[in-house]
């Protein structure tokens, strides 16, 4: 992670709140896996809590439930094709890191790997499973965050359904609201 | 709602998955209120379930908990200033609809109003309160959805923290993934 620096945990919300597609990595017996995910939300600023849905039909589901660890990796537009490929194959039969040319990097605090090609990486532990059975909804705590300081305006991917994605366009600076969103 | 048409509930996910700021309306004894919200996620396609955080410090929180009803209204960029204004005042002391020039329209199935100026409106009922006490997290079911068919590429607002927002830029069409995100 020589090109990345630690991101203060208090700044994590600004990465996830705009709704980017992320790549969720897990590991089972040293074998890393990765899946794209758009169904996530911030739940708390500090410590940063994230809620996310991982379908019980996905290979990742069982690993996440068993290990209680994952990394939320945020890709920019140059990874769009690899991201879609990761959503069209199962880690049960494909080593997606090798097959799609993604580079796993050891995380500091969890077994799941960081994806080197992503501009931000959030190491997470599962802290609440109350809604897992009913909604496949996991509550994660971000315990370590990394960011590439060279990427000033990353072109994140935002899924509108049925393979339509947008990347951010114009930026607006508005008076910061007093209350959280 | 003469300018809007019903949106099939199966298409709701495509509106929320990209992560837009929304305006959440509620009503108490006929008095409507509205607050901006970015902390939300899809939980299920059909029936569409949405999870969202409404801080217990917000006036909306008590109303939502009591009435179990709300509308998720999606603004486009021309409402940016009004959206920020709604986040900087409390419905406890300000009638935000009158003060900021928003038009309440009767919903079909809930007491909370639709905002006429928003290009989409999702009428919701609270269906699960298990994580309300711990995380201020409500599970909503969308029971009726409206969309303005004239808006083809709405410039939704995406909050990056500290008053920085982006609107969608370039669109990508990629092979639709087999699995949900």
Tab-separated table of C-alpha atoms in Angstrom:
chain	number	residue	atom	x	y	z
A	1	UNK	CA	0.000	0.000	0.000
A	2	UNK	CA	2.904	2.324	-0.626
A	3	UNK	CA	0.803	4.620	-2.789
A	4	UNK	CA	-2.023	4.890	-0.276
A	5	UNK	CA	-2.292	6.726	2.984
A	6	UNK	CA	-4.481	6.182	5.996
A	7	UNK	CA	-7.812	7.976	5.805
A	8	UNK	CA	-9.151	9.288	9.128
A	9	UNK	CA	-12.193	7.190	10.024
A	10	UNK	CA	-14.256	10.351	10.477
A	11	UNK	CA	-13.989	10.976	6.719
A	12	UNK	CA	-15.236	7.573	5.592
A	13	UNK	CA	-18.863	8.698	5.220
A	14	UNK	CA	-17.967	11.055	2.359
A	15	UNK	CA	-16.870	8.061	0.273
A	16	UNK	CA	-19.978	5.932	0.660
A	17	UNK	CA	-22.751	8.524	0.980
A	18	UNK	CA	-22.815	9.397	-2.757
A	19	UNK	CA	-23.760	5.777	-3.536
A	20	UNK	CA	-20.840	4.252	-5.487
A	21	UNK	CA	-20.720	0.638	-6.568
A	22	UNK	CA	-18.112	-1.063	-4.372
A	23	UNK	CA	-16.183	-4.304	-4.601
A	24	UNK	CA	-16.587	-6.359	-1.452
A	25	UNK	CA	-13.704	-8.711	-0.693
A	26	UNK	CA	-13.705	-11.612	1.717
A	27	UNK	CA	-11.329	-14.528	2.347
A	28	UNK	CA	-11.836	-18.159	3.230
A	29	UNK	CA	-8.854	-20.322	4.130
A	30	UNK	CA	-6.551	-17.857	2.404
A	31	UNK	CA	-8.625	-17.807	-0.809
A	32	UNK	CA	-9.829	-14.279	-1.587
A	33	UNK	CA	-13.150	-13.553	-3.249
A	34	UNK	CA	-14.786	-10.388	-4.559
A	35	UNK	CA	-18.299	-9.250	-5.536
A	36	UNK	CA	-19.781	-5.905	-6.622
A	37	UNK	CA	-22.321	-4.289	-4.320
A	38	UNK	CA	-24.541	-1.211	-4.558
A	39	UNK	CA	-26.906	-1.837	-1.679
A	40	UNK	CA	-25.133	-0.109	1.192
A	41	UNK	CA	-25.638	2.892	3.442
A	42	UNK	CA	-23.818	4.735	6.188
A	43	UNK	CA	-25.385	4.121	9.607
A	44	UNK	CA	-23.089	6.203	11.854
A	45	UNK	CA	-20.244	8.702	11.424
A	46	UNK	CA	-17.949	7.601	14.295
A	47	UNK	CA	-17.069	4.884	14.579
A	48	UNK	CA	-18.112	4.563	10.943
A	49	UNK	CA	-20.861	1.970	10.649
A	50	UNK	CA	-22.048	0.728	7.275
A	51	UNK	CA	-25.115	-1.375	6.554
A	52	UNK	CA	-25.093	-3.557	3.442
A	53	UNK	CA	-27.019	-6.316	1.723
A	54	UNK	CA	-25.174	-9.434	0.568
A	55	UNK	CA	-27.643	-11.842	-0.989
A	56	UNK	CA	-27.711	-15.296	0.548
A	57	UNK	CA	-27.481	-16.575	-3.037
A	58	UNK	CA	-23.976	-15.145	-3.333
A	59	UNK	CA	-20.886	-17.194	-2.464
A	60	UNK	CA	-19.700	-14.224	-0.380
A	61	UNK	CA	-22.673	-14.523	1.990
A	62	UNK	CA	-21.489	-17.677	3.738
A	63	UNK	CA	-17.909	-16.447	4.005
A	64	UNK	CA	-18.965	-13.094	5.448
A	65	UNK	CA	-21.263	-14.731	7.951
A	66	UNK	CA	-18.588	-17.201	9.047
A	67	UNK	CA	-15.540	-14.932	9.133
A	68	UNK	CA	-17.217	-11.666	10.111
A	69	UNK	CA	-14.637	-9.764	8.070
A	70	UNK	CA	-14.522	-7.988	4.725
A	71	UNK	CA	-13.053	-5.041	2.864
A	72	UNK	CA	-15.113	-2.452	0.991
A	73	UNK	CA	-13.023	-1.429	-2.030
A	74	UNK	CA	-14.127	1.520	-4.149
A	75	UNK	CA	-13.357	1.249	-7.865
A	76	UNK	CA	-13.241	4.109	-10.366
A	77	UNK	CA	-14.454	3.931	-13.934
A	78	UNK	CA	-11.351	2.255	-15.375
A	79	UNK	CA	-12.361	-0.881	-13.445
A	80	UNK	CA	-15.916	-0.921	-14.841
A	81	UNK	CA	-15.481	-4.011	-17.021
A	82	UNK	CA	-13.706	-5.967	-14.292
A	83	UNK	CA	-16.411	-4.949	-11.837
A	84	UNK	CA	-19.149	-6.295	-14.118
A	85	UNK	CA	-17.147	-9.484	-14.730
A	86	UNK	CA	-16.916	-9.995	-10.948
A	87	UNK	CA	-20.718	-9.793	-10.816
A	88	UNK	CA	-21.125	-12.409	-13.523
A	89	UNK	CA	-19.050	-15.196	-12.003
A	90	UNK	CA	-19.112	-17.038	-8.700
A	91	UNK	CA	-16.102	-17.293	-6.426
A	92	UNK	CA	-17.166	-20.875	-5.883
A	93	UNK	CA	-15.721	-21.822	-9.272
A	94	UNK	CA	-13.554	-18.858	-10.361
A	95	UNK	CA	-10.532	-17.185	-8.765
A	96	UNK	CA	-11.678	-13.703	-9.758
A	97	UNK	CA	-8.462	-11.973	-8.707
A	98	UNK	CA	-6.402	-14.097	-11.111
A	99	UNK	CA	-9.016	-14.328	-13.849
A	100	UNK	CA	-9.787	-10.606	-14.002
A	101	UNK	CA	-6.355	-9.262	-13.115
A	102	UNK	CA	-7.040	-7.740	-9.719
A	103	UNK	CA	-4.181	-7.485	-7.228
A	104	UNK	CA	-4.840	-8.603	-3.645
A	105	UNK	CA	-2.893	-6.726	-0.969
A	106	UNK	CA	-2.767	-7.760	2.678
A	107	UNK	CA	-5.009	-5.712	4.931
A	108	UNK	CA	-3.789	-4.408	8.293
A	109	UNK	CA	-6.545	-5.735	10.543
A	110	UNK	CA	-8.616	-8.324	8.643
A	111	UNK	CA	-7.949	-11.471	6.598
A	112	UNK	CA	-9.840	-10.229	3.530
A	113	UNK	CA	-7.555	-8.524	1.003
A	114	UNK	CA	-7.519	-4.957	-0.236
A	115	UNK	CA	-7.764	-4.522	-4.014
A	116	UNK	CA	-4.713	-2.541	-5.092
A	117	UNK	CA	-6.455	-1.100	-8.175
A	118	UNK	CA	-9.232	0.538	-6.106
A	119	UNK	CA	-8.628	4.117	-4.938
A	120	UNK	CA	-10.034	3.481	-1.446
A	121	UNK	CA	-10.206	0.447	0.823
A	122	UNK	CA	-12.193	0.122	4.042
A	123	UNK	CA	-11.340	-2.765	6.371
A	124	UNK	CA	-14.488	-3.921	8.173
A	125	UNK	CA	-15.753	-6.245	10.891
A	126	UNK	CA	-19.347	-7.439	11.133
A	127	UNK	CA	-20.762	-5.973	14.350
A	128	UNK	CA	-24.485	-6.768	14.115
A	129	UNK	CA	-26.296	-9.718	12.514
A	130	UNK	CA	-29.846	-9.027	13.734
A	131	UNK	CA	-31.187	-8.406	10.215
A	132	UNK	CA	-29.060	-10.999	8.398
A	133	UNK	CA	-31.614	-13.794	8.396
A	134	UNK	CA	-34.549	-11.636	7.295
A	135	UNK	CA	-32.920	-9.155	4.885
A	136	UNK	CA	-29.339	-10.419	4.298
A	137	UNK	CA	-28.394	-7.090	5.919
A	138	UNK	CA	-25.029	-6.891	7.706
A	139	UNK	CA	-23.901	-4.054	9.966
A	140	UNK	CA	-20.175	-3.422	9.468
A	141	UNK	CA	-17.754	-1.268	11.438
A	142	UNK	CA	-14.943	0.301	9.415
A	143	UNK	CA	-11.822	-0.187	11.545
A	144	UNK	CA	-9.114	0.943	9.117
A	145	UNK	CA	-9.361	3.034	5.958
A	146	UNK	CA	-6.947	3.683	3.096
A	147	UNK	CA	-7.043	6.189	0.269
A	148	UNK	CA	-4.948	7.054	-2.766
A	149	UNK	CA	-4.120	10.736	-2.228
A	150	UNK	CA	-3.340	11.189	-5.925
A	151	UNK	CA	-6.981	10.641	-6.948
A	152	UNK	CA	-8.664	13.986	-6.450
A	153	UNK	CA	-11.990	13.417	-8.209
A	154	UNK	CA	-12.416	9.670	-8.645
A	155	UNK	CA	-14.939	8.703	-11.314
A	156	UNK	CA	-16.976	6.327	-9.201
A	157	UNK	CA	-19.642	4.091	-10.741
A	158	UNK	CA	-23.305	4.514	-9.854
A	159	UNK	CA	-25.727	1.777	-10.895
A	160	UNK	CA	-29.162	2.768	-12.192
A	161	UNK	CA	-30.292	-0.790	-12.882
A	162	UNK	CA	-30.069	-3.022	-15.951
A	163	UNK	CA	-26.414	-2.297	-16.693
A	164	UNK	CA	-26.793	1.494	-16.842
A	165	UNK	CA	-24.117	3.314	-14.844
A	166	UNK	CA	-23.205	6.971	-14.443
A	167	UNK	CA	-20.032	8.615	-13.210
A	168	UNK	CA	-19.991	11.960	-11.376
A	169	UNK	CA	-20.207	15.073	-13.507
A	170	UNK	CA	-20.507	18.650	-12.320
A	171	UNK	CA	-19.636	19.496	-8.687
A	172	UNK	CA	-21.661	21.895	-6.532
A	173	UNK	CA	-20.451	23.503	-3.312
A	174	UNK	CA	-23.418	24.359	-1.136
A	175	UNK	CA	-23.629	25.595	2.444
A	176	UNK	CA	-22.988	22.562	4.615
A	177	UNK	CA	-26.126	21.522	6.445
A	178	UNK	CA	-26.173	21.753	10.207
A	179	UNK	CA	-27.727	18.356	10.537
A	180	UNK	CA	-26.505	15.080	9.123
A	181	UNK	CA	-28.208	13.818	6.001
B	1	UNK	CA	-50.122	14.517	-10.009
B	2	UNK	CA	-51.355	15.107	-13.523
B	3	UNK	CA	-47.818	15.291	-14.890
B	4	UNK	CA	-46.684	12.085	-13.223
B	5	UNK	CA	-47.439	8.485	-13.966
B	6	UNK	CA	-47.322	5.402	-11.825
B	7	UNK	CA	-43.937	3.696	-11.762
B	8	UNK	CA	-44.037	-0.113	-11.533
B	9	UNK	CA	-42.743	-1.072	-8.089
B	10	UNK	CA	-40.227	-3.436	-9.676
B	11	UNK	CA	-38.400	-0.404	-11.119
B	12	UNK	CA	-37.999	1.509	-7.858
B	13	UNK	CA	-34.516	0.120	-7.122
B	14	UNK	CA	-33.036	1.899	-10.152
B	15	UNK	CA	-33.926	5.254	-8.594
B	16	UNK	CA	-32.342	4.720	-5.190
B	17	UNK	CA	-29.387	2.443	-5.959
B	18	UNK	CA	-27.214	5.243	-7.446
B	19	UNK	CA	-27.310	7.044	-4.078
B	20	UNK	CA	-29.223	10.317	-4.609
B	21	UNK	CA	-30.043	12.735	-1.827
B	22	UNK	CA	-33.780	12.444	-1.204
B	23	UNK	CA	-36.336	14.613	0.560
B	24	UNK	CA	-38.251	12.637	3.164
B	25	UNK	CA	-41.726	13.935	3.897
B	26	UNK	CA	-43.898	13.080	6.869
B	27	UNK	CA	-47.095	14.531	8.308
B	28	UNK	CA	-48.360	15.056	11.824
B	29	UNK	CA	-51.939	16.157	12.393
B	30	UNK	CA	-52.105	17.437	8.831
B	31	UNK	CA	-48.876	19.446	9.142
B	32	UNK	CA	-46.317	18.269	6.563
B	33	UNK	CA	-42.583	18.243	7.216
B	34	UNK	CA	-39.545	17.521	5.060
B	35	UNK	CA	-35.868	16.684	5.588
B	36	UNK	CA	-33.003	15.752	3.244
B	37	UNK	CA	-31.526	12.273	3.594
B	38	UNK	CA	-28.576	10.464	2.026
B	39	UNK	CA	-28.302	7.468	4.303
B	40	UNK	CA	-30.518	4.948	2.581
B	41	UNK	CA	-30.201	1.647	0.731
B	42	UNK	CA	-32.360	-0.807	-1.138
B	43	UNK	CA	-32.986	-3.994	0.855
B	44	UNK	CA	-35.199	-5.948	-1.566
B	45	UNK	CA	-36.433	-5.626	-5.161
B	46	UNK	CA	-40.033	-6.818	-4.749
B	47	UNK	CA	-41.826	-5.677	-2.815
B	48	UNK	CA	-39.322	-2.810	-2.787
B	49	UNK	CA	-37.860	-2.442	0.690
B	50	UNK	CA	-35.677	0.507	1.618
B	51	UNK	CA	-33.580	0.921	4.755
B	52	UNK	CA	-32.829	4.451	5.936
B	53	UNK	CA	-31.395	6.363	8.863
B	54	UNK	CA	-33.384	9.228	10.364
B	55	UNK	CA	-31.458	10.682	13.286
B	56	UNK	CA	-33.339	10.750	16.568
B	57	UNK	CA	-32.224	14.392	16.798
B	58	UNK	CA	-34.398	15.246	13.807
B	59	UNK	CA	-37.997	16.398	14.226
B	60	UNK	CA	-38.942	13.844	11.563
B	61	UNK	CA	-37.823	10.936	13.750
B	62	UNK	CA	-40.708	11.150	16.226
B	63	UNK	CA	-43.288	11.634	13.499
B	64	UNK	CA	-42.006	8.699	11.468
B	65	UNK	CA	-41.933	6.440	14.513
B	66	UNK	CA	-45.458	7.436	15.510
B	67	UNK	CA	-47.184	7.490	12.131
B	68	UNK	CA	-45.186	4.751	10.377
B	69	UNK	CA	-45.611	6.610	7.081
B	70	UNK	CA	-43.474	8.773	4.818
B	71	UNK	CA	-42.736	9.665	1.213
B	72	UNK	CA	-39.280	9.494	-0.361
B	73	UNK	CA	-39.146	12.360	-2.882
B	74	UNK	CA	-36.212	12.591	-5.278
B	75	UNK	CA	-35.114	16.121	-6.200
B	76	UNK	CA	-33.023	17.109	-9.192
B	77	UNK	CA	-30.362	19.794	-9.195
B	78	UNK	CA	-32.716	22.754	-9.596
B	79	UNK	CA	-33.930	22.044	-6.040
B	80	UNK	CA	-30.402	22.033	-4.564
B	81	UNK	CA	-30.744	25.270	-2.611
B	82	UNK	CA	-34.168	24.354	-1.258
B	83	UNK	CA	-32.845	20.930	-0.284
B	84	UNK	CA	-29.999	22.464	1.710
B	85	UNK	CA	-32.391	24.956	3.316
B	86	UNK	CA	-34.589	22.043	4.428
B	87	UNK	CA	-31.537	20.555	6.146
B	88	UNK	CA	-30.766	23.763	7.990
B	89	UNK	CA	-34.136	24.311	9.653
B	90	UNK	CA	-36.329	22.241	11.940
B	91	UNK	CA	-39.933	21.435	11.159
B	92	UNK	CA	-40.554	22.082	14.839
B	93	UNK	CA	-40.401	25.823	14.231
B	94	UNK	CA	-40.602	26.287	10.445
B	95	UNK	CA	-43.231	25.284	7.874
B	96	UNK	CA	-40.650	24.341	5.277
B	97	UNK	CA	-43.158	23.846	2.463
B	98	UNK	CA	-44.365	27.442	2.763
B	99	UNK	CA	-41.009	28.970	3.659
B	100	UNK	CA	-39.042	27.332	0.844
B	101	UNK	CA	-41.772	27.217	-1.798
B	102	UNK	CA	-42.354	23.483	-2.038
B	103	UNK	CA	-45.778	22.230	-3.125
B	104	UNK	CA	-47.378	19.426	-1.105
B	105	UNK	CA	-49.604	17.070	-3.089
B	106	UNK	CA	-51.843	14.438	-1.520
B	107	UNK	CA	-50.453	10.923	-1.690
B	108	UNK	CA	-52.615	7.968	-2.691
B	109	UNK	CA	-51.934	5.657	0.237
B	110	UNK	CA	-50.229	7.601	3.041
B	111	UNK	CA	-50.858	10.823	4.969
B	112	UNK	CA	-47.417	12.288	4.203
B	113	UNK	CA	-47.432	14.532	1.115
B	114	UNK	CA	-45.647	14.159	-2.187
B	115	UNK	CA	-43.461	17.092	-3.222
B	116	UNK	CA	-44.708	18.246	-6.619
B	117	UNK	CA	-41.313	19.678	-7.626
B	118	UNK	CA	-39.532	16.320	-7.237
B	119	UNK	CA	-39.366	14.090	-10.321
B	120	UNK	CA	-40.148	10.893	-8.379
B	121	UNK	CA	-42.154	10.149	-5.247
B	122	UNK	CA	-42.234	6.867	-3.329
B	123	UNK	CA	-45.044	6.356	-0.820
B	124	UNK	CA	-43.786	4.219	2.061
B	125	UNK	CA	-44.885	2.419	5.219
B	126	UNK	CA	-42.516	1.461	8.037
B	127	UNK	CA	-42.455	-2.351	8.145
B	128	UNK	CA	-39.620	-3.116	10.582
B	129	UNK	CA	-38.403	-1.183	13.631
B	130	UNK	CA	-35.906	-3.692	15.024
B	131	UNK	CA	-32.896	-1.429	14.434
B	132	UNK	CA	-34.615	1.892	15.206
B	133	UNK	CA	-33.518	2.163	18.819
B	134	UNK	CA	-29.885	1.211	18.199
B	135	UNK	CA	-29.158	2.812	14.795
B	136	UNK	CA	-32.190	5.042	14.002
B	137	UNK	CA	-32.605	2.632	11.065
B	138	UNK	CA	-36.106	2.195	9.629
B	139	UNK	CA	-37.137	-0.480	7.140
B	140	UNK	CA	-39.678	0.953	4.690
B	141	UNK	CA	-41.834	-0.743	2.087
B	142	UNK	CA	-42.590	1.293	-1.034
B	143	UNK	CA	-46.296	0.754	-1.686
B	144	UNK	CA	-46.906	3.282	-4.471
B	145	UNK	CA	-44.452	5.042	-6.787
B	146	UNK	CA	-44.773	8.037	-9.112
B	147	UNK	CA	-42.460	9.386	-11.777
B	148	UNK	CA	-42.383	12.329	-14.158
B	149	UNK	CA	-42.045	10.671	-17.589
B	150	UNK	CA	-40.720	13.911	-19.109
B	151	UNK	CA	-37.483	13.719	-17.093
B	152	UNK	CA	-35.224	11.384	-19.020
B	153	UNK	CA	-31.896	11.960	-17.264
B	154	UNK	CA	-32.621	13.697	-13.974
B	155	UNK	CA	-29.623	15.476	-12.478
B	156	UNK	CA	-29.819	13.939	-9.024
B	157	UNK	CA	-27.700	15.245	-6.148
B	158	UNK	CA	-25.025	13.067	-4.526
B	159	UNK	CA	-23.517	14.239	-1.256
B	160	UNK	CA	-19.785	13.755	-0.688
B	161	UNK	CA	-19.751	15.404	2.735
B	162	UNK	CA	-19.209	18.968	3.873
B	163	UNK	CA	-21.529	20.546	1.335
B	164	UNK	CA	-19.872	19.016	-1.727
B	165	UNK	CA	-22.365	17.501	-4.159
B	166	UNK	CA	-22.045	16.002	-7.618
B	167	UNK	CA	-24.634	15.384	-10.302
B	168	UNK	CA	-24.414	12.490	-12.794
B	169	UNK	CA	-22.127	12.969	-15.762
B	170	UNK	CA	-21.244	10.411	-18.404
B	171	UNK	CA	-23.427	7.289	-18.794
B	172	UNK	CA	-22.025	3.791	-19.391
B	173	UNK	CA	-24.001	0.831	-20.679
B	174	UNK	CA	-22.398	-2.385	-19.521
B	175	UNK	CA	-23.536	-5.995	-19.752
B	176	UNK	CA	-26.163	-6.388	-17.056
B	177	UNK	CA	-24.896	-8.585	-14.257
B	178	UNK	CA	-26.609	-11.894	-13.674
B	179	UNK	CA	-26.680	-11.346	-9.942
B	180	UNK	CA	-28.055	-8.376	-8.051
B	181	UNK	CA	-25.541	-5.851	-6.786
